[in-house]
Coordinates of C-alpha atoms and ligand atoms in Angstrom, one line a residue:
X1 CA 89.6 184.5 -37.1
X2 CA 90.8 186.1 -40.3
X3 CA 90.9 184.2 -43.5
X4 CA 92.9 185.0 -46.6
X5 CA 92.9 183.3 -49.9
X6 CA 95.8 181.2 -50.8
X7 CA 98.7 182.9 -52.6
X8 CA 99.2 181.4 -56.1
X9 CA 102.7 180.2 -55.3
X10 CA 101.5 178.2 -52.3
X11 CA 98.7 176.7 -54.3
X12 CA 101.1 175.7 -57.0
X13 CA 103.6 174.2 -54.5
X14 CA 101.2 172.3 -52.3
X15 CA 97.7 172.4 -53.7
X16 CA 98.1 169.6 -56.3
X17 CA 99.5 166.8 -54.1
X18 CA 97.0 164.0 -53.8
X19 CA 96.4 163.6 -50.0
X20 CA 93.9 161.6 -48.0
X21 CA 90.7 163.3 -46.7
X22 CA 91.5 162.0 -43.2
X23 CA 88.0 161.0 -42.4
X24 CA 90.0 158.2 -40.8
X25 CA 93.6 157.5 -39.9
X26 CA 95.0 155.2 -41.3
X27 CA 93.0 156.0 -44.5
X28 CA 90.4 153.4 -45.5
X29 CA 92.3 152.3 -48.6
X30 CA 95.0 150.8 -46.4
X31 CA 92.6 148.6 -44.3
X32 CA 92.6 144.9 -44.8
X33 CA 90.0 142.1 -45.1
X34 CA 88.3 141.4 -41.8
X35 CA 85.3 139.6 -40.5
X36 CA 82.7 140.0 -37.8
X37 CA 85.1 138.9 -35.1
X38 CA 86.6 142.4 -35.4
X39 CA 83.2 144.1 -34.7
X40 CA 82.6 141.7 -31.7
X41 CA 85.9 142.6 -30.3
X42 CA 85.5 146.3 -30.8
X43 CA 82.0 146.3 -29.3
X44 CA 83.3 144.5 -26.2
X45 CA 85.9 147.3 -25.7
X46 CA 83.7 150.4 -26.0
X47 CA 82.9 150.5 -22.3
X48 CA 80.5 153.3 -21.3
X49 CA 81.4 155.6 -24.2
X50 CA 78.4 157.6 -25.7
X51 CA 77.6 156.6 -29.3
X52 CA 77.0 158.3 -32.6
X53 CA 74.8 156.2 -34.9
X54 CA 75.1 156.3 -38.7
X55 CA 72.8 154.5 -41.1
X56 CA 73.6 154.3 -44.8
X57 CA 70.6 154.3 -47.1
X58 CA 72.1 153.4 -50.5
X59 CA 69.2 153.9 -52.9
X60 CA 68.8 156.7 -55.5
X61 CA 66.0 157.3 -58.0
X62 CA 68.3 158.4 -60.7
X63 CA 72.1 158.6 -61.3
X64 CA 73.8 162.0 -61.1
X65 CA 76.7 161.5 -63.5
X66 CA 79.4 163.0 -61.2
X67 CA 78.4 160.8 -58.2
X68 CA 81.2 159.3 -56.2
X69 CA 79.0 158.0 -53.4
X70 CA 78.2 154.4 -52.5
X71 CA 74.7 154.2 -54.0
X72 CA 72.5 152.0 -56.1
X73 CA 69.9 153.3 -58.6
X74 CA 66.9 151.1 -58.4
X75 CA 63.1 151.1 -58.6
X76 CA 62.7 147.8 -56.8
X77 CA 60.6 148.2 -53.7
X78 CA 61.2 144.5 -53.0
X79 CA 64.9 145.3 -52.6
X80 CA 64.1 148.3 -50.4
X81 CA 61.9 146.1 -48.1
X82 CA 64.6 143.5 -48.0
X83 CA 67.2 146.2 -47.1
X84 CA 64.9 147.5 -44.3
X85 CA 64.4 144.0 -42.9
X86 CA 68.2 143.3 -43.0
X87 CA 68.9 146.7 -41.4
X88 CA 66.5 145.9 -38.6
X89 CA 68.2 142.6 -38.1
X90 CA 71.6 144.1 -38.1
X91 CA 70.7 146.7 -35.5
X92 CA 69.1 144.1 -33.3
X93 CA 72.2 141.8 -33.6
X94 CA 74.7 144.5 -32.9
X95 CA 72.7 146.0 -30.0
X96 CA 72.5 142.6 -28.4
X97 CA 76.3 142.4 -28.5
X98 CA 76.8 145.6 -26.5
X99 CA 77.8 145.1 -22.9
X100 CA 75.4 147.9 -21.8
X101 CA 72.7 150.2 -23.3
X102 CA 74.8 153.2 -24.3
X103 CA 73.8 156.8 -24.4
X104 CA 73.3 158.0 -28.0
X105 CA 74.4 161.6 -28.7
X106 CA 74.2 161.8 -32.5
X107 CA 72.3 160.1 -35.3
X108 CA 73.0 160.6 -39.0
X109 CA 71.3 159.2 -42.1
X110 CA 73.4 159.4 -45.2
X111 CA 73.4 158.0 -48.7
X112 CA 72.7 157.5 -51.4
X113 CA 69.4 159.2 -50.8
X114 CA 67.8 158.7 -47.4
X115 CA 64.6 160.5 -48.7
X116 CA 64.3 157.7 -51.3
X117 CA 62.4 156.2 -48.4
X118 CA 58.7 157.2 -47.9
X119 CA 57.3 158.4 -44.6
X120 CA 56.4 154.9 -43.4
X121 CA 59.8 153.5 -44.4
X122 CA 61.6 156.4 -42.6
X123 CA 59.5 155.7 -39.5
X124 CA 60.3 152.1 -39.7
X125 CA 64.1 152.8 -40.0
X126 CA 63.9 155.1 -37.1
X127 CA 62.1 152.5 -35.1
X128 CA 64.8 150.0 -35.8
X129 CA 67.2 152.3 -33.9
X130 CA 64.9 153.7 -31.3
X131 CA 63.7 150.3 -30.1
X132 CA 67.3 149.2 -29.4
X133 CA 69.0 152.4 -28.2
X134 CA 68.0 155.3 -25.9
X135 CA 67.8 158.3 -28.3
X136 CA 67.0 161.4 -26.3
X137 CA 65.0 164.1 -28.1
X138 CA 67.0 167.2 -28.9
X139 CA 70.2 165.3 -29.8
X140 CA 72.0 166.1 -33.1
X141 CA 69.9 164.1 -35.6
X142 CA 70.7 164.9 -39.2
X143 CA 69.8 163.6 -42.6
X144 CA 71.0 164.1 -46.2
X145 CA 68.2 165.3 -48.4
X146 CA 68.0 165.2 -52.2
X147 CA 65.5 168.0 -52.9
X148 CA 64.0 166.6 -56.1
X149 CA 63.0 163.4 -54.2
X150 CA 61.9 165.1 -50.9
X151 CA 58.3 166.1 -50.1
X152 CA 56.9 168.3 -47.4
X153 CA 55.3 165.3 -45.9
X154 CA 58.7 163.5 -45.6
X155 CA 60.2 166.6 -44.0
X156 CA 57.3 166.8 -41.5
X157 CA 57.7 163.2 -40.6
X158 CA 61.4 163.6 -40.1
X159 CA 60.8 166.6 -37.8
X160 CA 58.2 164.5 -35.8
X161 CA 60.7 161.6 -35.5
X162 CA 63.3 164.1 -33.9
X163 CA 65.5 165.1 -36.8
X164 CA 66.8 168.6 -36.3
X165 CA 69.3 169.1 -39.1
X166 CA 69.0 168.7 -42.9
X167 CA 71.8 168.7 -45.4
X168 CA 70.6 169.4 -49.0
X169 CA 72.6 168.4 -52.1
X170 CA 72.6 171.3 -54.6
X171 CA 76.0 171.2 -56.4
X172 CA 75.0 174.0 -58.8
X173 CA 71.8 175.8 -59.7
X174 CA 72.9 176.5 -63.2
X175 CA 70.6 174.8 -65.7
X176 CA 73.3 174.0 -68.3
X177 CA 75.4 172.3 -65.7
X178 CA 72.4 170.5 -64.2
X179 CA 71.5 169.1 -67.6
X180 CA 75.1 167.9 -68.2
X181 CA 75.3 166.2 -64.8
X182 CA 71.8 164.8 -65.2
X183 CA 70.5 166.4 -62.1
X184 CA 67.6 168.8 -62.7
X185 CA 66.8 170.7 -59.6
X186 CA 64.9 174.0 -59.9
X187 CA 65.9 176.7 -57.5
X188 CA 62.3 177.2 -56.3
X189 CA 62.1 173.6 -55.2
X190 CA 65.2 173.8 -53.0
X191 CA 64.1 177.3 -51.7
X192 CA 60.7 175.9 -50.7
X193 CA 62.3 173.0 -48.8
X194 CA 64.7 175.4 -47.0
X195 CA 61.8 177.6 -46.0
X196 CA 59.7 174.6 -44.9
X197 CA 62.6 173.1 -42.9
X198 CA 62.8 176.3 -40.9
X199 CA 59.1 176.4 -40.4
X200 CA 59.2 172.8 -39.1
X201 CA 61.9 173.8 -36.6
X202 CA 65.0 172.2 -38.1
X203 CA 67.8 174.1 -36.3
X204 CA 70.3 173.8 -39.1
X205 CA 70.1 173.7 -42.9
X206 CA 73.3 172.8 -44.8
X207 CA 73.8 173.1 -48.5
X208 CA 76.3 171.1 -50.6
X209 CA 77.9 172.8 -53.5
X210 CA 80.5 171.4 -55.9
X211 CA 83.1 173.1 -58.1
X212 CA 85.0 171.5 -61.0
X213 CA 81.9 170.1 -62.6
X214 CA 81.5 170.0 -66.4
X215 CA 80.5 173.3 -68.1
X216 CA 80.9 175.3 -64.9
X217 CA 82.2 178.8 -65.5
X218 CA 83.1 181.6 -63.0
X219 CA 80.3 183.8 -64.4
X220 CA 77.6 181.2 -64.0
X221 CA 78.8 179.9 -60.7
X222 CA 78.6 183.4 -59.4
X223 CA 74.8 183.3 -60.1
X224 CA 74.6 180.0 -58.2
X225 CA 76.3 181.7 -55.3
X226 CA 73.8 184.6 -55.4
X227 CA 71.1 182.1 -55.1
X228 CA 72.8 180.4 -52.1
X229 CA 73.1 183.9 -50.5
X230 CA 69.3 184.2 -50.9
X231 CA 68.8 180.9 -49.0
X232 CA 71.4 181.8 -46.3
X233 CA 71.9 178.2 -45.2
X234 CA 73.5 177.8 -41.7
X235 CA 76.3 175.8 -43.2
X236 CA 77.8 175.3 -46.7
X237 CA 79.9 172.4 -47.9
X238 CA 82.0 173.2 -51.0
X239 CA 83.4 170.0 -52.5
X240 CA 85.9 169.8 -55.3
X241 CA 84.5 167.3 -57.9
X242 CA 86.5 164.1 -57.6
X243 CA 86.8 162.6 -61.1
X244 CA 87.7 158.9 -60.7
X245 CA 86.4 157.3 -64.0
X246 CA 88.2 154.0 -63.4
X247 CA 86.5 153.6 -60.0
X248 CA 83.1 155.2 -61.0
X249 CA 82.6 154.1 -64.6
X250 CA 79.6 156.5 -65.1
X251 CA 81.9 159.5 -64.7
X252 CA 83.7 158.6 -67.9
X253 CA 80.9 160.2 -69.9
X254 CA 82.6 163.5 -69.1
X255 CA 85.2 164.3 -71.7
X256 CA 88.3 165.9 -70.3
X257 CA 87.7 169.0 -72.4
X258 CA 84.3 169.5 -70.7
X259 CA 85.9 169.6 -67.2
X260 CA 87.2 173.0 -66.0
X261 CA 91.0 173.4 -66.3
X262 CA 93.1 173.4 -63.1
X263 CA 93.1 177.2 -63.4
X264 CA 89.3 177.5 -63.8
X265 CA 88.8 175.0 -61.0
X266 CA 91.0 177.2 -58.7
X267 CA 89.1 180.3 -59.8
X268 CA 85.7 178.6 -59.0
X269 CA 87.0 177.8 -55.6
X270 CA 88.4 181.2 -55.0
X271 CA 85.1 182.8 -56.2
X272 CA 83.0 180.7 -53.9
X273 CA 85.4 181.2 -50.9
X274 CA 85.5 185.0 -51.4
X275 CA 81.7 185.2 -51.8
X276 CA 81.0 183.0 -48.7
X277 CA 83.4 184.9 -46.6
X278 CA 81.9 188.2 -47.8
X279 CA 78.5 186.9 -46.8
X280 CA 79.8 186.4 -43.3
X281 CA 80.5 182.7 -43.3
X282 CA 83.7 181.4 -41.6
X283 CA 85.8 178.7 -43.1
X284 CA 85.7 175.7 -40.7
X285 CA 88.2 173.7 -42.7
X286 CA 88.2 170.9 -45.2
X287 CA 85.4 172.2 -47.5
X288 CA 83.1 173.4 -44.8
X289 CA 81.8 176.9 -44.0
X290 CA 79.4 178.0 -41.2
X291 CA 77.9 181.2 -39.9
X292 CA 79.9 182.8 -37.1
X293 CA 77.6 181.8 -34.3
X294 CA 77.5 178.1 -35.4
X295 CA 78.3 175.7 -32.6
X296 CA 81.1 174.1 -34.7
X297 CA 83.0 177.4 -34.4
X298 CA 82.3 177.7 -30.7
X299 CA 83.6 174.2 -30.2
X300 CA 86.7 175.1 -32.2
X301 CA 87.3 178.1 -30.0
X302 CA 87.2 175.8 -27.0
X303 CA 89.5 173.3 -28.7
X304 CA 86.6 170.7 -28.7
X305 CA 85.8 170.3 -32.4
X306 CA 85.8 166.7 -33.6
X307 CA 85.7 165.0 -36.9
X308 CA 84.3 161.6 -37.8
X309 CA 82.9 159.9 -40.9
X310 CA 79.9 162.1 -40.8
X311 CA 82.0 165.3 -40.9
X312 CA 82.8 167.9 -38.3
X313 CA 80.8 167.6 -35.1
X314 CA 80.7 169.0 -31.6
X315 CA 79.8 165.5 -30.2
X316 CA 82.4 164.4 -27.8
X317 CA 81.7 160.7 -28.5
X318 CA 84.6 158.9 -30.1
X319 CA 82.5 155.9 -31.0
X320 CA 80.5 155.7 -34.2
X321 CA 78.3 152.7 -34.7
X322 CA 77.3 152.3 -38.3
X323 CA 74.7 150.2 -40.1
X324 CA 73.8 149.5 -43.7
X325 CA 75.9 148.6 -46.8
X326 CA 79.4 150.1 -47.0
X327 CA 79.0 151.9 -43.6
X328 CA 82.0 152.3 -41.4
X329 CA 82.0 152.1 -37.6
X330 CA 84.8 153.8 -35.6
X331 CA 85.0 152.1 -32.3
X332 CA 87.9 153.2 -30.1
X333 CA 91.0 151.8 -31.7
X334 CA 89.1 149.9 -34.5
X335 CA 87.5 150.7 -37.8
X336 CA 85.0 148.2 -39.1
X337 CA 83.4 148.4 -42.6
X338 CA 80.4 146.6 -43.9
X339 CA 79.9 144.8 -47.3
X340 CA 79.2 147.4 -50.0
X341 CA 76.7 145.7 -52.3
X342 CA 73.1 145.9 -51.1
X343 CA 72.2 142.3 -52.1
X344 CA 75.4 140.8 -50.7
X345 CA 74.8 142.8 -47.4
X346 CA 71.3 141.4 -47.2
X347 CA 72.6 137.9 -47.9
X348 CA 75.1 138.1 -45.1
X349 CA 72.5 139.2 -42.6
X350 CA 69.9 136.7 -43.7
X351 CA 72.4 134.0 -43.2
X352 CA 72.8 135.1 -39.6
X353 CA 76.3 136.7 -39.9
X354 CA 77.3 140.3 -39.5
X355 CA 78.3 141.9 -42.8
X356 CA 81.8 143.0 -41.9
X357 CA 84.3 142.8 -44.8
X358 CA 87.1 145.2 -44.0
X359 CA 88.7 147.0 -41.1
X360 CA 91.7 148.0 -39.2
X361 CA 92.9 147.9 -35.6
X362 CA 95.2 150.8 -34.6
X363 CA 98.5 150.3 -32.8
X364 CA 100.0 152.8 -30.4
X365 CA 101.8 154.8 -33.1
X366 CA 98.6 155.0 -35.2
X367 CA 96.6 156.2 -32.2
X368 CA 99.1 159.0 -31.5
X369 CA 99.2 160.1 -35.1
X370 CA 95.4 160.0 -35.5
X371 CA 95.1 162.3 -32.5
X372 CA 97.7 164.7 -33.8
X373 CA 96.2 164.8 -37.3
X374 CA 92.6 165.2 -36.0
X375 CA 93.7 168.0 -33.6
X376 CA 95.2 169.9 -36.5
X377 CA 92.2 169.4 -38.8
X378 CA 89.6 170.3 -36.2
X379 CA 91.1 172.8 -33.8
X380 CA 94.0 174.1 -35.9
X381 CA 96.4 173.8 -33.0
X382 CA 98.5 171.1 -31.5
X383 CA 100.1 171.1 -28.1
X384 CA 103.4 169.2 -27.9
X385 CA 103.0 169.2 -24.2
X386 CA 99.5 167.6 -24.2
X387 CA 100.5 164.9 -26.7
X388 CA 103.7 164.2 -24.7
X389 CA 101.8 163.8 -21.4
X390 CA 98.9 161.8 -22.8
X391 CA 101.1 159.3 -24.6
X392 CA 104.1 159.3 -22.3
X393 CA 106.6 160.4 -24.9
X394 CA 108.9 163.2 -25.7
X395 CA 107.3 165.0 -28.7
X396 CA 110.6 166.4 -30.2
X397 CA 112.2 163.0 -30.1
X398 CA 109.2 161.0 -31.3
X399 CA 108.5 163.3 -34.2
X400 CA 112.1 164.4 -35.0
X401 CA 111.8 163.6 -38.7
X402 CA 108.3 165.2 -38.9
X403 CA 109.7 168.4 -37.4
X404 CA 112.2 168.5 -40.2
X405 CA 109.4 168.1 -42.8
X406 CA 107.4 170.8 -41.1
X407 CA 110.2 173.4 -41.4
X408 CA 109.4 174.4 -45.1
X409 CA 105.7 174.7 -44.3
X410 CA 106.6 177.0 -41.4
X411 CA 108.8 179.0 -43.7
X412 CA 105.9 179.3 -46.2
X413 CA 103.7 180.7 -43.4
X414 CA 101.3 177.7 -43.3
X415 CA 101.8 177.2 -39.6
X416 CA 103.9 178.5 -36.7
X417 CA 105.2 177.5 -33.3
X418 CA 104.1 179.6 -30.4
X419 CA 106.0 178.2 -27.5
X420 CA 105.0 174.5 -27.5
X421 CA 101.8 175.1 -29.6
X422 CA 101.8 174.5 -33.3
X423 CA 99.2 176.9 -34.8
X424 CA 97.8 176.7 -38.3
X425 CA 97.9 180.1 -39.9
X426 CA 95.2 181.4 -42.4
X427 CA 97.0 180.2 -45.6
X428 CA 97.5 176.8 -43.9
X429 CA 93.8 176.6 -43.2
X430 CA 93.3 176.1 -46.9
X431 CA 96.0 173.5 -47.0
X432 CA 95.1 171.7 -43.8
X433 CA 95.7 168.3 -45.2
X434 CA 99.2 169.3 -46.3
X435 CA 100.1 170.2 -42.7
X436 CA 98.3 167.2 -41.3
X437 CA 100.1 164.9 -43.8
X438 CA 103.4 165.6 -42.2
X439 CA 102.4 163.4 -39.3
X440 CA 101.0 160.6 -41.6
X441 CA 103.3 157.6 -41.5
X442 CA 101.2 155.8 -44.1
X443 CA 101.6 158.1 -47.1
X444 CA 104.0 155.9 -48.9
X445 CA 102.5 152.6 -47.7
X446 CA 101.1 150.6 -50.6
X447 CA 97.3 149.8 -50.4
X448 CA 96.6 146.1 -49.9
X449 CA 94.3 146.2 -52.9
X450 CA 92.6 148.7 -55.1
X451 CA 89.8 150.2 -53.1
X452 CA 87.2 152.7 -54.2
X453 CA 87.1 155.4 -51.6
X454 CA 83.6 156.8 -50.9
X455 CA 83.0 160.5 -51.2
Ligands
SAM1 C1 76.2 161.2 -50.4 S1 75.8 162.6 -51.4 C2 74.2 162.6 -50.7 C3 73.3 163.7 -51.0 C4 72.1 163.3 -51.8 N1 72.1 162.0 -52.4 C5 72.0 164.4 -52.9 O1 72.6 164.1 -54.0 O2 71.5 165.4 -52.7 C6 76.6 163.9 -50.5 C7 77.4 164.9 -51.3 O3 78.6 164.3 -51.8 C8 79.0 165.2 -52.8 N2 79.6 164.4 -53.9 C9 79.0 163.4 -54.6 N3 79.8 162.9 -55.6 C10 80.9 163.7 -55.5 C11 82.2 163.7 -56.3 N4 82.4 162.8 -57.3 N5 83.1 164.5 -55.9 C12 83.0 165.4 -54.8 N6 81.8 165.4 -54.1 C13 80.8 164.6 -54.5 C14 77.8 166.0 -53.3 O4 78.1 167.4 -52.9 C15 76.7 165.4 -52.5 O5 75.7 166.4 -52.2
SF4_2 S1 74.7 162.7 -55.8 FE1 73.1 161.9 -54.4 S2 71.3 161.6 -55.6 FE2 72.9 161.8 -57.0 S3 73.5 159.7 -57.5 FE3 74.8 160.4 -55.8 S4 73.9 159.9 -53.9 FE4 72.4 159.7 -55.6

């Protein structure tokens, strides 16, 4: 698949609209207050569907000033022990509610910083899952690694436990930028962990980069990209810095004049994109790049790529069961989110209740739109015929107003109809959310209350 950069006129017209990231549909800021009865209902309905398990480890040693994640900086081992106990109780409680012992096809540990936990704590966490679920060896088991707080011994333990993929946060190797964002991470340290991960047999190493951070310049980011080229990770995630100082107070230390202008931000993205494509990476979509033989791209060619809260995946499972503070389960037609604060999460579990606080149950229209949006974001094609058959509707009638909204995007070359297939064209691959948003019926729906979206 060829990939071109976005013409400036299209970037100007479409690139500045604030759109959801579509890790869910409807987006999480529109969900309402819910309690554990929603999770009980959702669990009773998942039938024999295979499961993806997610565990949120919220702890970090030190605050990175740009951070938009759900995390807690603490040195309290008492709190970590309390969390591990609560997590174990949560997994036991939820597993006991399942009508059967389901097959697990994917496990992901995210954060915060999962490698905040030492080897014994990582084993304990894994045991909490493995003693309640059948987790076959060789499944897609991945973990987010923060290199400055990850040792060789931890990586070795993770490999022993069955983890096969690591995702390393880097953001930028430039020392000036690292100082400003309060995240000192020498290149050699990350390089050694990449090398060790490969020696230990991890099948995939991902690196997260960010553009739009304070003090970033095109010249210095080019050096970071040279270093990334040296590491040749299997996948690269290239995130635009989300500056939300009202929701993440610590970000307000960045003065607006320190942040790259819209033009520099676009130039940083363009530089990274050009460089990665030049190195042989393929743009998967929504910030993600992979080498051409990556299974994500194979799945895309077969129309089987999926996306869930953990990102793009080849796993066919449509059920994500999530544990830990702020985690989100996606179970059939329900989304269920846990309490965000660690102490409040533990309180809830210690009092014998499940820590559900928010969620959403999808109606027929939501389910149809979710499928359409996810098809476009993942597989870059949409078959009118398939949607019509699967949902018993006439696509042209059901989506008459959306087809009108789509017309200018087609005229601008973002997508095109080939018979009854809507295909995203290369410029549209960089504006995937713009095309998908045409089918989003919630865009102008007010949020029930202010909600801090997680990165
Ligand atoms: C949940 S963090 C976990 C990784 C790990 N804690 C670390 O920092 O290495 C995952 C990624 O989210 C991205 N991220 C964090 N804050 C962000 C923000 N404000 N805007 C965009 N991306 C952000 C970073 O690229 C980070 O590596
Ligand atoms: S970027 Fe990662 S390590 Fe830094 S504060 Fe956020 S979650 Fe923690």
